[in-house]
Amino acid sequence: MRVVLAEDSLLLREGLIRLLDEAGASVVAAVGDGTGLVDAVVEHRPDVAVVDVRMPPSFTDEGLRAALEVRSKVPSTAILVLSQYVEESYASDLLAAGGGVGYLLKDRVSKLADLSDALERVVAGGTVLDPEVVSALFAHRRRRDPLGELSPREREVLGLMAEGRTNTAIGRKLVISQGAVEKHISSIFTKLGLPPSGDDHRRVIAVLTWLGA
């Protein structure tokens, strides 16, 4: 797995290079700003770009904006955001852009296996989200357009879908049957005006598109 890494802190960048190497990835370029990220992805065509959110010059959301540019220029590139912060605005846009996207909080990636799993899932076209990121995006969406149509249980199911969980995993988490999960999902899509699909990744993408709408 070939990786382009974008992290402005030299110490963190070097540490992440070693971690990624231990996770079985090959870092083909490591840069410190958004412009460097876009240039490196265009040059090296990696499987995945691992991106921090806050980078020079303003240290606000440069990483996410650069990731969006990466997806527009090289759509096949998976994106894994590793950050200390949840930046809602561009995060919603990035997550709505399609599969092969992850957003994890650095402090909550406690095991090398977690990082390896996240990389494999986004490269395979899946979606990986920290629960705290999902909660922040839900809160952002509620401020703009309350989810009054959804029941509390449907909100739980939708949140787990946004984390990239399968129907079986959702049922296990909520201690309900797979048939009940499918009924909740069907109701969610009906209430949100989204067409149902038999493909798990497409359903997750539709949910994320709605979150960023």
Tab-separated table of N, CA and C in Angstrom, residues 107-180:
chain	number	residue	atom	x	y	z
A	107	ASP	N	-5.769	10.967	19.046
A	107	ASP	CA	-5.704	10.494	20.426
A	107	ASP	C	-6.451	9.194	20.644
A	108	ARG	N	-7.335	8.835	19.705
A	108	ARG	CA	-8.154	7.638	19.885
A	108	ARG	C	-7.664	6.456	19.050
A	109	VAL	N	-6.580	6.661	18.293
A	109	VAL	CA	-5.966	5.545	17.575
A	109	VAL	C	-4.906	4.957	18.508
A	110	SER	N	-5.312	4.000	19.304
A	110	SER	CA	-4.456	3.490	20.372
A	110	SER	C	-3.687	2.226	19.993
A	111	LYS	N	-4.094	1.581	18.896
A	111	LYS	CA	-3.442	0.334	18.513
A	111	LYS	C	-3.010	0.395	17.046
A	112	LEU	N	-1.861	-0.202	16.767
A	112	LEU	CA	-1.380	-0.259	15.391
A	112	LEU	C	-2.368	-0.992	14.506
A	113	ALA	N	-3.032	-2.004	15.068
A	113	ALA	CA	-4.015	-2.765	14.294
A	113	ALA	C	-5.175	-1.879	13.854
A	114	ASP	N	-5.531	-0.890	14.690
A	114	ASP	CA	-6.620	0.023	14.318
A	114	ASP	C	-6.245	0.841	13.091
A	115	LEU	N	-4.996	1.320	13.062
A	115	LEU	CA	-4.520	2.101	11.928
A	115	LEU	C	-4.456	1.241	10.667
A	116	SER	N	-3.938	0.027	10.805
A	116	SER	CA	-3.853	-0.882	9.657
A	116	SER	C	-5.230	-1.175	9.091
A	117	ASP	N	-6.193	-1.440	9.991
A	117	ASP	CA	-7.555	-1.748	9.560
A	117	ASP	C	-8.186	-0.560	8.844
A	118	ALA	N	-7.972	0.646	9.392
A	118	ALA	CA	-8.538	1.850	8.771
A	118	ALA	C	-7.980	2.054	7.371
A	119	LEU	N	-6.674	1.887	7.213
A	119	LEU	CA	-6.049	2.043	5.905
A	119	LEU	C	-6.616	1.042	4.902
A	120	GLU	N	-6.716	-0.203	5.314
A	120	GLU	CA	-7.226	-1.235	4.405
A	120	GLU	C	-8.668	-0.951	3.994
A	121	ARG	N	-9.473	-0.487	4.942
A	121	ARG	CA	-10.888	-0.250	4.649
A	121	ARG	C	-11.089	0.921	3.688
A	122	VAL	N	-10.350	2.012	3.885
A	122	VAL	CA	-10.545	3.146	2.974
A	122	VAL	C	-9.977	2.844	1.593
A	123	VAL	N	-8.862	2.130	1.534
A	123	VAL	CA	-8.294	1.769	0.229
A	123	VAL	C	-9.245	0.842	-0.527
A	124	ALA	N	-10.001	0.027	0.215
A	124	ALA	CA	-10.967	-0.878	-0.408
A	124	ALA	C	-12.261	-0.168	-0.791
A	125	GLY	N	-12.338	1.150	-0.513
A	125	GLY	CA	-13.525	1.903	-0.878
A	125	GLY	C	-14.521	2.099	0.245
A	126	GLY	N	-14.156	1.662	1.452
A	126	GLY	CA	-15.057	1.802	2.587
A	126	GLY	C	-14.933	3.158	3.265
A	127	THR	N	-15.666	3.300	4.355
A	127	THR	CA	-15.680	4.546	5.117
A	127	THR	C	-15.401	4.226	6.575
A	128	VAL	N	-14.483	4.977	7.178
A	128	VAL	CA	-14.119	4.766	8.576
A	128	VAL	C	-14.236	6.093	9.309
A	129	LEU	N	-15.104	6.140	10.330
A	129	LEU	CA	-15.301	7.375	11.075
A	129	LEU	C	-15.216	7.121	12.568
A	130	ASP	N	-14.492	7.990	13.262
A	130	ASP	CA	-14.492	7.957	14.708
A	130	ASP	C	-15.897	8.325	15.195
A	131	PRO	N	-16.415	7.639	16.223
A	131	PRO	CA	-17.753	7.985	16.736
A	131	PRO	C	-17.900	9.452	17.115
A	132	GLU	N	-16.817	10.065	17.604
A	132	GLU	CA	-16.883	11.478	17.972
A	132	GLU	C	-17.085	12.355	16.741
A	133	VAL	N	-16.511	11.948	15.621
A	133	VAL	CA	-16.707	12.679	14.367
A	133	VAL	C	-18.158	12.564	13.919
A	134	VAL	N	-18.712	11.353	14.018
A	134	VAL	CA	-20.111	11.156	13.647
A	134	VAL	C	-21.013	12.044	14.496
A	135	SER	N	-20.753	12.080	15.816
A	135	SER	CA	-21.576	12.892	16.719
A	135	SER	C	-21.506	14.368	16.355
A	136	ALA	N	-20.303	14.838	16.024
A	136	ALA	CA	-20.137	16.248	15.673
A	136	ALA	C	-20.874	16.585	14.386
A	137	LEU	N	-20.841	15.671	13.417
A	137	LEU	CA	-21.533	15.918	12.159
A	137	LEU	C	-23.049	15.886	12.343
A	138	PHE	N	-23.523	14.991	13.195
A	138	PHE	CA	-24.945	14.973	13.498
A	138	PHE	C	-25.359	16.285	14.147
A	139	ALA	N	-24.561	16.762	15.109
A	139	ALA	CA	-24.891	18.014	15.797
A	139	ALA	C	-24.905	19.178	14.814
A	140	HIS	N	-23.934	19.186	13.893
A	140	HIS	CA	-23.858	20.228	12.878
A	140	HIS	C	-25.105	20.192	11.997
A	141	ARG	N	-25.509	18.975	11.609
A	141	ARG	CA	-26.682	18.836	10.754
A	141	ARG	C	-27.957	19.269	11.496
A	142	ARG	N	-28.062	18.929	12.800
A	142	ARG	CA	-29.251	19.294	13.561
A	142	ARG	C	-29.409	20.801	13.656
A	143	ARG	N	-28.258	21.515	13.752
A	143	ARG	CA	-28.340	22.976	13.832
A	143	ARG	C	-28.883	23.558	12.535
A	144	ARG	N	-28.624	22.884	11.409
A	144	ARG	CA	-29.051	23.391	10.117
A	144	ARG	C	-30.425	22.861	9.725
A	145	ASP	N	-30.709	21.609	10.027
A	145	ASP	CA	-31.962	20.994	9.603
A	145	ASP	C	-32.292	19.857	10.573
A	146	PRO	N	-33.033	20.121	11.625
A	146	PRO	CA	-33.317	19.109	12.656
A	146	PRO	C	-33.844	17.807	12.054
A	147	LEU	N	-33.453	16.703	12.660
A	147	LEU	CA	-33.860	15.386	12.172
A	147	LEU	C	-35.164	14.953	12.839
A	148	GLY	N	-36.152	15.831	12.820
A	148	GLY	CA	-37.398	15.559	13.518
A	148	GLY	C	-38.132	14.343	13.003
A	149	GLU	N	-37.867	13.970	11.741
A	149	GLU	CA	-38.572	12.832	11.157
A	149	GLU	C	-38.071	11.498	11.701
A	150	LEU	N	-36.829	11.454	12.174
A	150	LEU	CA	-36.242	10.185	12.591
A	150	LEU	C	-36.514	9.899	14.065
A	151	SER	N	-36.791	8.634	14.352
A	151	SER	CA	-36.968	8.215	15.738
A	151	SER	C	-35.594	8.092	16.403
A	152	PRO	N	-35.536	8.041	17.729
A	152	PRO	CA	-34.248	7.856	18.421
A	152	PRO	C	-33.516	6.611	17.952
A	153	ARG	N	-34.249	5.514	17.746
A	153	ARG	CA	-33.605	4.283	17.295
A	153	ARG	C	-33.049	4.449	15.884
A	154	GLU	N	-33.789	5.140	15.012
A	154	GLU	CA	-33.302	5.366	13.647
A	154	GLU	C	-32.051	6.229	13.652
A	155	ARG	N	-31.974	7.173	14.579
A	155	ARG	CA	-30.760	7.984	14.700
A	155	ARG	C	-29.570	7.112	15.081
A	156	GLU	N	-29.815	6.175	16.002
A	156	GLU	CA	-28.741	5.269	16.412
A	156	GLU	C	-28.268	4.434	15.224
A	157	VAL	N	-29.226	3.888	14.484
A	157	VAL	CA	-28.878	3.057	13.327
A	157	VAL	C	-28.115	3.880	12.296
A	158	LEU	N	-28.582	5.095	12.023
A	158	LEU	CA	-27.932	5.945	11.031
A	158	LEU	C	-26.517	6.311	11.467
A	159	GLY	N	-26.331	6.578	12.752
A	159	GLY	CA	-24.999	6.883	13.249
A	159	GLY	C	-24.046	5.719	13.062
A	160	LEU	N	-24.529	4.492	13.319
A	160	LEU	CA	-23.687	3.309	13.142
A	160	LEU	C	-23.418	3.046	11.663
A	161	MET	N	-24.396	3.321	10.803
A	161	MET	CA	-24.169	3.210	9.358
A	161	MET	C	-23.068	4.172	8.926
A	162	ALA	N	-23.102	5.397	9.459
A	162	ALA	CA	-22.107	6.402	9.093
A	162	ALA	C	-20.719	6.007	9.550
A	163	GLU	N	-20.633	5.175	10.588
A	163	GLU	CA	-19.326	4.665	11.030
A	163	GLU	C	-18.815	3.558	10.115
A	164	GLY	N	-19.654	3.121	9.171
A	164	GLY	CA	-19.240	2.085	8.230
A	164	GLY	C	-19.577	0.679	8.688
A	165	ARG	N	-20.462	0.539	9.667
A	165	ARG	CA	-20.792	-0.784	10.185
A	165	ARG	C	-21.779	-1.513	9.281
A	166	THR	N	-21.655	-2.826	9.235
A	166	THR	CA	-22.578	-3.644	8.447
A	166	THR	C	-23.893	-3.810	9.205
A	167	ASN	N	-24.903	-4.317	8.505
A	167	ASN	CA	-26.190	-4.569	9.165
A	167	ASN	C	-26.035	-5.531	10.334
A	168	THR	N	-25.213	-6.561	10.141
A	168	THR	CA	-24.995	-7.537	11.204
A	168	THR	C	-24.362	-6.879	12.422
A	169	ALA	N	-23.364	-6.024	12.180
A	169	ALA	CA	-22.686	-5.343	13.285
A	169	ALA	C	-23.632	-4.370	13.997
A	170	ILE	N	-24.502	-3.708	13.230
A	170	ILE	CA	-25.471	-2.791	13.836
A	170	ILE	C	-26.429	-3.564	14.740
A	171	GLY	N	-26.926	-4.698	14.241
A	171	GLY	CA	-27.833	-5.509	15.037
A	171	GLY	C	-27.187	-5.998	16.315
A	172	ARG	N	-25.913	-6.404	16.201
A	172	ARG	CA	-25.177	-6.881	17.384
A	172	ARG	C	-24.981	-5.755	18.387
A	173	LYS	N	-24.669	-4.561	17.874
A	173	LYS	CA	-24.432	-3.414	18.752
A	173	LYS	C	-25.708	-3.000	19.480
A	174	LEU	N	-26.836	-3.011	18.777
A	174	LEU	CA	-28.101	-2.539	19.347
A	174	LEU	C	-28.951	-3.674	19.918
A	175	VAL	N	-28.450	-4.906	19.773
A	175	VAL	CA	-29.155	-6.106	20.265
A	175	VAL	C	-30.558	-6.193	19.636
A	176	ILE	N	-30.577	-6.098	18.309
A	176	ILE	CA	-31.819	-6.277	17.560
A	176	ILE	C	-31.543	-7.207	16.381
A	177	SER	N	-32.585	-7.772	15.791
A	177	SER	CA	-32.401	-8.703	14.681
A	177	SER	C	-31.976	-7.969	13.418
A	178	GLN	N	-31.394	-8.723	12.474
A	178	GLN	CA	-30.992	-8.114	11.212
A	178	GLN	C	-32.212	-7.628	10.437
A	179	GLY	N	-33.339	-8.330	10.582
A	179	GLY	CA	-34.562	-7.885	9.934
A	179	GLY	C	-35.011	-6.534	10.457
A	180	ALA	N	-34.861	-6.335	11.783
A	180	ALA	CA	-35.228	-5.046	12.375
A	180	ALA	C	-34.303	-3.944	11.878
